[in-house]
Coordinates of C-alpha atoms and ligand atoms in Angstrom, one line a residue:
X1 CA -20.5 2.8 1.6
X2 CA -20.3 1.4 -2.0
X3 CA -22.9 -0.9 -3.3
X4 CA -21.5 -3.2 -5.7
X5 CA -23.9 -4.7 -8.4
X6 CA -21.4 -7.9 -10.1
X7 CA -21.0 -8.6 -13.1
X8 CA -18.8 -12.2 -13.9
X9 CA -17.7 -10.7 -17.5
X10 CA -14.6 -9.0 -17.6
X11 CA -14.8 -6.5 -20.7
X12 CA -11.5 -5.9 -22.1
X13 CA -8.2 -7.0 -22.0
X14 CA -6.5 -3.7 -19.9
X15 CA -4.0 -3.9 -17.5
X16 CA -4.9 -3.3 -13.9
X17 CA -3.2 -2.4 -10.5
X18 CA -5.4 -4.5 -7.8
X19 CA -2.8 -6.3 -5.5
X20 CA 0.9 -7.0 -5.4
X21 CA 0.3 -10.7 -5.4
X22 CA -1.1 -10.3 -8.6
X23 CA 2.4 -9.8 -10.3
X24 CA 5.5 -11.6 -10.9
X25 CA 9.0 -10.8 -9.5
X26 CA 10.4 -9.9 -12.8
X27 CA 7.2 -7.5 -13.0
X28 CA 7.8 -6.1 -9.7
X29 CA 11.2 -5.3 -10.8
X30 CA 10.6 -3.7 -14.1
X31 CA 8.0 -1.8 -11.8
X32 CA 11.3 -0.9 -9.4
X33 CA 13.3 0.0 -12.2
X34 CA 11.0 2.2 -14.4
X35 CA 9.9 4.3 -10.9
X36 CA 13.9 5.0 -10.1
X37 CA 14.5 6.0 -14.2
X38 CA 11.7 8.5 -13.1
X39 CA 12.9 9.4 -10.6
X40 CA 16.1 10.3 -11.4
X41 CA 14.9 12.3 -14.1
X42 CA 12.9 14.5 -11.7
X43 CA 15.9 14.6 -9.8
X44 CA 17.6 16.2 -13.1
X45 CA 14.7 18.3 -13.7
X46 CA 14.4 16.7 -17.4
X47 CA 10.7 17.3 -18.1
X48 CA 9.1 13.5 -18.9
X49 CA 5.1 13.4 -20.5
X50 CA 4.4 10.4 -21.7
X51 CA 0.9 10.8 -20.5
X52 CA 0.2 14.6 -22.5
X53 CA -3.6 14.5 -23.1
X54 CA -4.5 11.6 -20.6
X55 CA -6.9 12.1 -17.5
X56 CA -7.0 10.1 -14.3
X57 CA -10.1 10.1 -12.1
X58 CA -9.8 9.6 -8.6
X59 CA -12.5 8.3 -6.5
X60 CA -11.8 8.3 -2.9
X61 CA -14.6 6.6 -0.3
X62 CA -12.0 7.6 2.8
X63 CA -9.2 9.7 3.5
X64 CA -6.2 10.3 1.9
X65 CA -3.1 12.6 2.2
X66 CA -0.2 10.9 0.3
X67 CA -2.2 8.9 -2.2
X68 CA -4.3 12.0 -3.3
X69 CA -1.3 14.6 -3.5
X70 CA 1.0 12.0 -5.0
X71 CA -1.3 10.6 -7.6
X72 CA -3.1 14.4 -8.7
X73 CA 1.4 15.6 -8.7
X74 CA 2.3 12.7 -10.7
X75 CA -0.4 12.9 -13.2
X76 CA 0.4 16.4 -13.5
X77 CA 4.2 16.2 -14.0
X78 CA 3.9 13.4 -16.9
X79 CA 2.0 15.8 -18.7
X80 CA -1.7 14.6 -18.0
X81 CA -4.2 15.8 -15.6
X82 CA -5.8 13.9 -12.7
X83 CA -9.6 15.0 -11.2
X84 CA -10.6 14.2 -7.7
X85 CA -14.1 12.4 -7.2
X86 CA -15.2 12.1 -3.7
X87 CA -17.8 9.4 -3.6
X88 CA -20.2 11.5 -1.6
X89 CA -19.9 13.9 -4.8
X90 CA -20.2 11.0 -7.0
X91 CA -24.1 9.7 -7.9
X92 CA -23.0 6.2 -6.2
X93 CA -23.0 8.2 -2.9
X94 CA -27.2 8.4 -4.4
X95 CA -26.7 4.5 -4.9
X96 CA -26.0 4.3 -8.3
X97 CA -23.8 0.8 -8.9
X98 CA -20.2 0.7 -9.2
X99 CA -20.6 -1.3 -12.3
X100 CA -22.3 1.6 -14.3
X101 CA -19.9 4.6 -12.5
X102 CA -17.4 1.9 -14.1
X103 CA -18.7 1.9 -17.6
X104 CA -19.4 5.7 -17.9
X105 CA -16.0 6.8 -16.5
X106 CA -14.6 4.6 -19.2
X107 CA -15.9 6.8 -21.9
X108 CA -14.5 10.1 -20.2
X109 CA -11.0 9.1 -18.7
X110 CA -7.4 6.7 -19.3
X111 CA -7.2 5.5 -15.6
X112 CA -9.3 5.2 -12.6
X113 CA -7.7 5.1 -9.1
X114 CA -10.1 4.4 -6.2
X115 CA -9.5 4.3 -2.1
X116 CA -12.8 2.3 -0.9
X117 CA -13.7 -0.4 2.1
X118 CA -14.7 -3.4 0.5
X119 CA -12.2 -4.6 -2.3
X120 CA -15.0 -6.2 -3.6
X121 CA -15.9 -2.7 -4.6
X122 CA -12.4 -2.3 -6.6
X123 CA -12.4 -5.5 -8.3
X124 CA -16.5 -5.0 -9.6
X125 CA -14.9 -1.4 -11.0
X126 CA -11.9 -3.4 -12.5
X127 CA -14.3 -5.5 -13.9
X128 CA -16.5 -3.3 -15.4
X129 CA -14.4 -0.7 -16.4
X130 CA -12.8 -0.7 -19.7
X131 CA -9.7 1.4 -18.7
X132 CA -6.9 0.1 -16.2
X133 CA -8.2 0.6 -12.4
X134 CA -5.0 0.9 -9.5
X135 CA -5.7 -0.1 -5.9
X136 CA -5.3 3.5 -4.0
X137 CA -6.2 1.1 -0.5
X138 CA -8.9 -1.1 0.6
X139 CA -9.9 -2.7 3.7
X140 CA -7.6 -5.9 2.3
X141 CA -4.9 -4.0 1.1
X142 CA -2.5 -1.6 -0.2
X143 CA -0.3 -2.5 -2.8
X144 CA 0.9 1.3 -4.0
X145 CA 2.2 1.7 -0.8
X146 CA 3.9 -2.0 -0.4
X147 CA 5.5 -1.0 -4.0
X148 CA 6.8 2.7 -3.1
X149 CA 8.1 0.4 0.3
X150 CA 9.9 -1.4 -1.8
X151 CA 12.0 1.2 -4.0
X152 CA 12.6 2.6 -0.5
X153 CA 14.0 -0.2 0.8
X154 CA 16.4 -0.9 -2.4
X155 CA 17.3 2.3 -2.3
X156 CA 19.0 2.1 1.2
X157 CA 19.5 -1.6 1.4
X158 CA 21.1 -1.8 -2.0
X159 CA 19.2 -5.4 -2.2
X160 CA 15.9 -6.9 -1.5
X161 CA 16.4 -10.8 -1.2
X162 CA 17.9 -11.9 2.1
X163 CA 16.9 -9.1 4.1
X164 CA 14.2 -9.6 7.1
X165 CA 11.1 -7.3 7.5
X166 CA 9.5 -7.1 10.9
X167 CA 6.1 -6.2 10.7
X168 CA 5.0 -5.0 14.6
X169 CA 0.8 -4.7 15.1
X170 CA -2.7 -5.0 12.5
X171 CA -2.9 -7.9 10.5
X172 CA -4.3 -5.5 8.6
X173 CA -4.4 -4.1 5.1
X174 CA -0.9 -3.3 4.9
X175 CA 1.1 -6.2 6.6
X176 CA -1.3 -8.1 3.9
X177 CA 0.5 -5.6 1.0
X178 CA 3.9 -6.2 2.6
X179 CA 3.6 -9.9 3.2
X180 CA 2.5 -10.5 -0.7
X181 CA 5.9 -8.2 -1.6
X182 CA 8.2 -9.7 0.9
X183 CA 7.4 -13.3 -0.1
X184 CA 7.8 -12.0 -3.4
X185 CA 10.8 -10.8 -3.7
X186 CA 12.8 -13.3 -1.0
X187 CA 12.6 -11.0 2.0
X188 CA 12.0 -13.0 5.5
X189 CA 9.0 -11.5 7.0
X190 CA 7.6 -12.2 10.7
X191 CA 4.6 -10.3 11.7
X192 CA 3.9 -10.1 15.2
X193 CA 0.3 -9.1 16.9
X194 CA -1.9 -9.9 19.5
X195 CA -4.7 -12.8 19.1
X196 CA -7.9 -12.0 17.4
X197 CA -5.4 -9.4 15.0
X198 CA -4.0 -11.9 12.8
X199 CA -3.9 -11.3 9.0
X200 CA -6.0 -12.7 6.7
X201 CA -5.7 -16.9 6.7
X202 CA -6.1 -17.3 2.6
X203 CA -3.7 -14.2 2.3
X204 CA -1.0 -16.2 4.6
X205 CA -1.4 -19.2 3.3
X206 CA -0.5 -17.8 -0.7
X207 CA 2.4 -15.8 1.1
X208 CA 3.4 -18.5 2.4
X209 CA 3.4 -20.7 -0.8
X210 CA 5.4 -17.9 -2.3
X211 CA 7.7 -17.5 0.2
X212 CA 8.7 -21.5 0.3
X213 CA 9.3 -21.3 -3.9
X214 CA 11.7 -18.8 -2.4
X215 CA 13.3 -19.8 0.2
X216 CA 12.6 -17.4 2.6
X217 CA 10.6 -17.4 5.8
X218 CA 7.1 -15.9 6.8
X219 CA 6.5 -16.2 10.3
X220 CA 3.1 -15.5 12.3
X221 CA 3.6 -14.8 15.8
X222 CA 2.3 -13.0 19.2
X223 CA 5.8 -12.4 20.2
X224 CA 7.4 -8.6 19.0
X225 CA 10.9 -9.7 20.6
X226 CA 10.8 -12.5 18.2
X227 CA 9.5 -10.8 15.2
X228 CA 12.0 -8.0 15.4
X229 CA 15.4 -10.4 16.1
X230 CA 17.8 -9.5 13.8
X231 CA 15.4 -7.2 11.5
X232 CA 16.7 -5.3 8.8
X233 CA 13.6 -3.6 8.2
X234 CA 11.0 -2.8 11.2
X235 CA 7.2 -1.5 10.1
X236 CA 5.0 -0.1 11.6
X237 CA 1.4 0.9 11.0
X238 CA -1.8 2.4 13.5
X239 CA -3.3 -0.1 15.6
X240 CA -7.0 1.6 14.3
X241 CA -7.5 1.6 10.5
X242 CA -9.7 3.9 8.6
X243 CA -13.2 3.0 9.4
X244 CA -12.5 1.2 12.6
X245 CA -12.9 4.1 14.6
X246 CA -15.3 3.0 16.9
X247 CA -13.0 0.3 18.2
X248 CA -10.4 2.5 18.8
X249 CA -10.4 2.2 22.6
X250 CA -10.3 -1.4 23.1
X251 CA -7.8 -1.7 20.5
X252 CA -5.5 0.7 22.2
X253 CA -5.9 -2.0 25.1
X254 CA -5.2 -5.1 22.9
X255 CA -2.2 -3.6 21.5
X256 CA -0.3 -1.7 24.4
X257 CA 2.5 -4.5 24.1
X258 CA 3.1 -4.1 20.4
X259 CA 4.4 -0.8 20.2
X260 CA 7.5 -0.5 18.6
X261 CA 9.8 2.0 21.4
X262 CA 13.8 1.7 22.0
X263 CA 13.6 -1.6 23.8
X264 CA 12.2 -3.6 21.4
X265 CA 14.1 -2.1 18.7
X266 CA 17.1 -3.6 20.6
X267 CA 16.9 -6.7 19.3
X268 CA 17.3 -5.8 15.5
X269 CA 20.4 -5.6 13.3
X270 CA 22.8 -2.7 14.1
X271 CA 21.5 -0.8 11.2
X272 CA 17.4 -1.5 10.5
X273 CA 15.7 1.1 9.2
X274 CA 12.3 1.8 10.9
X275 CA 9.3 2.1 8.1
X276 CA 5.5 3.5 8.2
X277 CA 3.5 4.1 5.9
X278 CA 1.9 7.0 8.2
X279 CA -0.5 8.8 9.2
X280 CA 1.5 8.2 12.6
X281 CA 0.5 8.1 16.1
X282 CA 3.8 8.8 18.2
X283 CA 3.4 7.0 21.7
X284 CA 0.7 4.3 19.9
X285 CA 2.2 2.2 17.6
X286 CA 5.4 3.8 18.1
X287 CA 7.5 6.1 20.4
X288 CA 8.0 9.6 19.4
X289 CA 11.8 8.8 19.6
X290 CA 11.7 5.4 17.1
X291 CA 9.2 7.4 14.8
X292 CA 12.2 11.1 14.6
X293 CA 14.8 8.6 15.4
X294 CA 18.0 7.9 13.7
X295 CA 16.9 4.9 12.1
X296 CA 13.8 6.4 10.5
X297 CA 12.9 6.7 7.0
X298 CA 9.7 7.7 7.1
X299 CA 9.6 10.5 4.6
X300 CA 11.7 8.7 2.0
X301 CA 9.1 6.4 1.8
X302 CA 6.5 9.0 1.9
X303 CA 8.8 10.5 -1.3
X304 CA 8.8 7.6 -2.9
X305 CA 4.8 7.0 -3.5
X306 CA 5.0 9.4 -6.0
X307 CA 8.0 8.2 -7.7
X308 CA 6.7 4.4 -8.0
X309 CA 3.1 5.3 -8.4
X310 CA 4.3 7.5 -11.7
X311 CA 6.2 3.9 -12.4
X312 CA 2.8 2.3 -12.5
X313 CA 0.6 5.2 -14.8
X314 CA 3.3 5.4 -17.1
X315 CA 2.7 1.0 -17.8
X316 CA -0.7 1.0 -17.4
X317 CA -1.9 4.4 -19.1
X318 CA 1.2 5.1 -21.8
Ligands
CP1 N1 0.1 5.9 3.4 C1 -1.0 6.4 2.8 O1 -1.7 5.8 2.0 O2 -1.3 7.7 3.2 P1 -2.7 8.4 2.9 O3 -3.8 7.8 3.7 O4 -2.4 9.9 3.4 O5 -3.0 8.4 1.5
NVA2 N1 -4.0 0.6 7.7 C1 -4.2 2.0 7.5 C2 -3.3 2.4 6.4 C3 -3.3 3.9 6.1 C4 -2.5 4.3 4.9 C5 -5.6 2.3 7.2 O1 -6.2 1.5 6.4 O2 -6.2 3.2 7.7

């Protein structure tokens, strides 16, 4: 684990990626917009390098499929070049602070991304560092992954405000990510999951501030048939998060009535899609059958990381 000296003084005046609640809804469009120009042109196979000569370290304190091939792709295809930095490789895995790793990498790189536990780790590097830091997942949450969600769900849904996301399991990093974006961007969102798994209070609470200025609902509830009526959107994420692994069994236990199957599913709109971020575990969080099904879009989503995360190098490093 990270040990994270503070520092109060923030050093320059660089943009950062940290958490969706962070931005506006005009900024989380521009954001939407800018990844589906990108896209498109990758689509066309016109070549697009705004970031020629730029390097992006990557420091990553857990696991990572998506986020490190997506990020190391991107960097690559807009010309620049991305380095992987395991923290056990790192001199912080020796216990040197996250505020000097912060300051030094500023003088080598354009961008750091990081994947860590404590997001008080990611906000002392934001602090510190004088070049624009993006939130590649903490314990708290996962704002790459709510924004590539997002384009994904445009994308099919043609429209964001109006719809209903139902989020089924951890009030975890994720339904914290989705909640901020949902509220955001006028999407009803009901997250159902058993007690003692409820998302963070502060997190619900500015949601749910959000989500009034909106109009829209947020609903916290122990009830998946409630959650999921008349659901445009259904997500889905593991029951055990990276680093819980030791309470893996009991949680499997606390959360046998949350899995997302064909019954449940039921009670959405004709056409919901059915979301993950993945890794998956078919017959945990969801059957085999929802996760292959019909209604899946699972590796659209996956897709789609790349194409919003080049959205957010090309503001934040260009
Ligand atoms: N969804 C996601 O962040 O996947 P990885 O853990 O593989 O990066
Ligand atoms: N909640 C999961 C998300 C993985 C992308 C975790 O933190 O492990």
């Amino acid at each position: 684990m990270i040990h994270a000296a503070r520092t109060d003084e923030k050093i320059t005046d660089k943009k950062d990626f940290l958490a969706i609640a962070d931005f506006s809804a005009d900024e989380i469009k521009d954001f939407l917009e800018l990844a589906k120009k990108i896209k498109a042109k990758r689509v066309m196979g016109e070549p697009y390098t705004p970031l020629a000569g730029k390097t992006l370290g990557m420091i990553f304190e857990k696991p990572s499929t998506r986020t490190r091939v997506s990020f190391e792709a991107g960097m690559l295809q807009l010309g620049g070049h991305a380095l992987f930095l395991s923290s056990q490789d790192l001199q912080i895995g020796r216990g040197e602070t996250i505020a000097d790793t912060a300051r030094v990498l500023s003088r080598y790189l354009d961008g750091i991304m990081i994947r860590t536990f404590n997001h008080e780790t990611l906000e002392v590097l934001a602090k510190n560092a004088e070049i624009p830091v993006i939130n590649g997942l903490t314990d708290l949450n996962h704002p790459c992954q709510a924004l590539a969600d997002l384009l994904t769900i445009h994308e099919i849904k043609g429209e964001l405000e109006g719809l209903k996301m139902a989020y089924i399991g951890d009030g975890n990093n994720m339904a914290h990510s989705l909640m901020a974006a949902c509220a955001k961007m006028g999407i009803h969102f009901s997250l159902a999951c058993p007690k003692g798994y409820k998302p963070n209070e502060e997190l619900v609470l500015s949601a749910a501030k959000e989500a009034a200025k909106n109009g829209t609902e947020l609903v916290v509830t122990d009830d998946p048939v409630s959650a999921v009526k008349d659901a445009d959107i259904i997500y889905s994420d593991v029951w055990t998060s990276m680093g819980q692994e030791e309470e893996n069994e009991i949680r499997l236990k606390h959360f046998k009535d949350f899995q997302i199957n064909q019954d449940l599913t039921q009670h959405a709109k004709k056409d919901y899609i059915f979301m993950h971020c993945l890794p998956a575990h078919r017959g945990e969080e969801a059957t085999a059958e929802v996760i292959d099904g019909e209604h899946s879009v699972i590796f659209h989503q996956a897709e789609n990381r790349l194409h919003a995360q080049k959205a957010i190098l090309v503001d934040l490093l260009k």
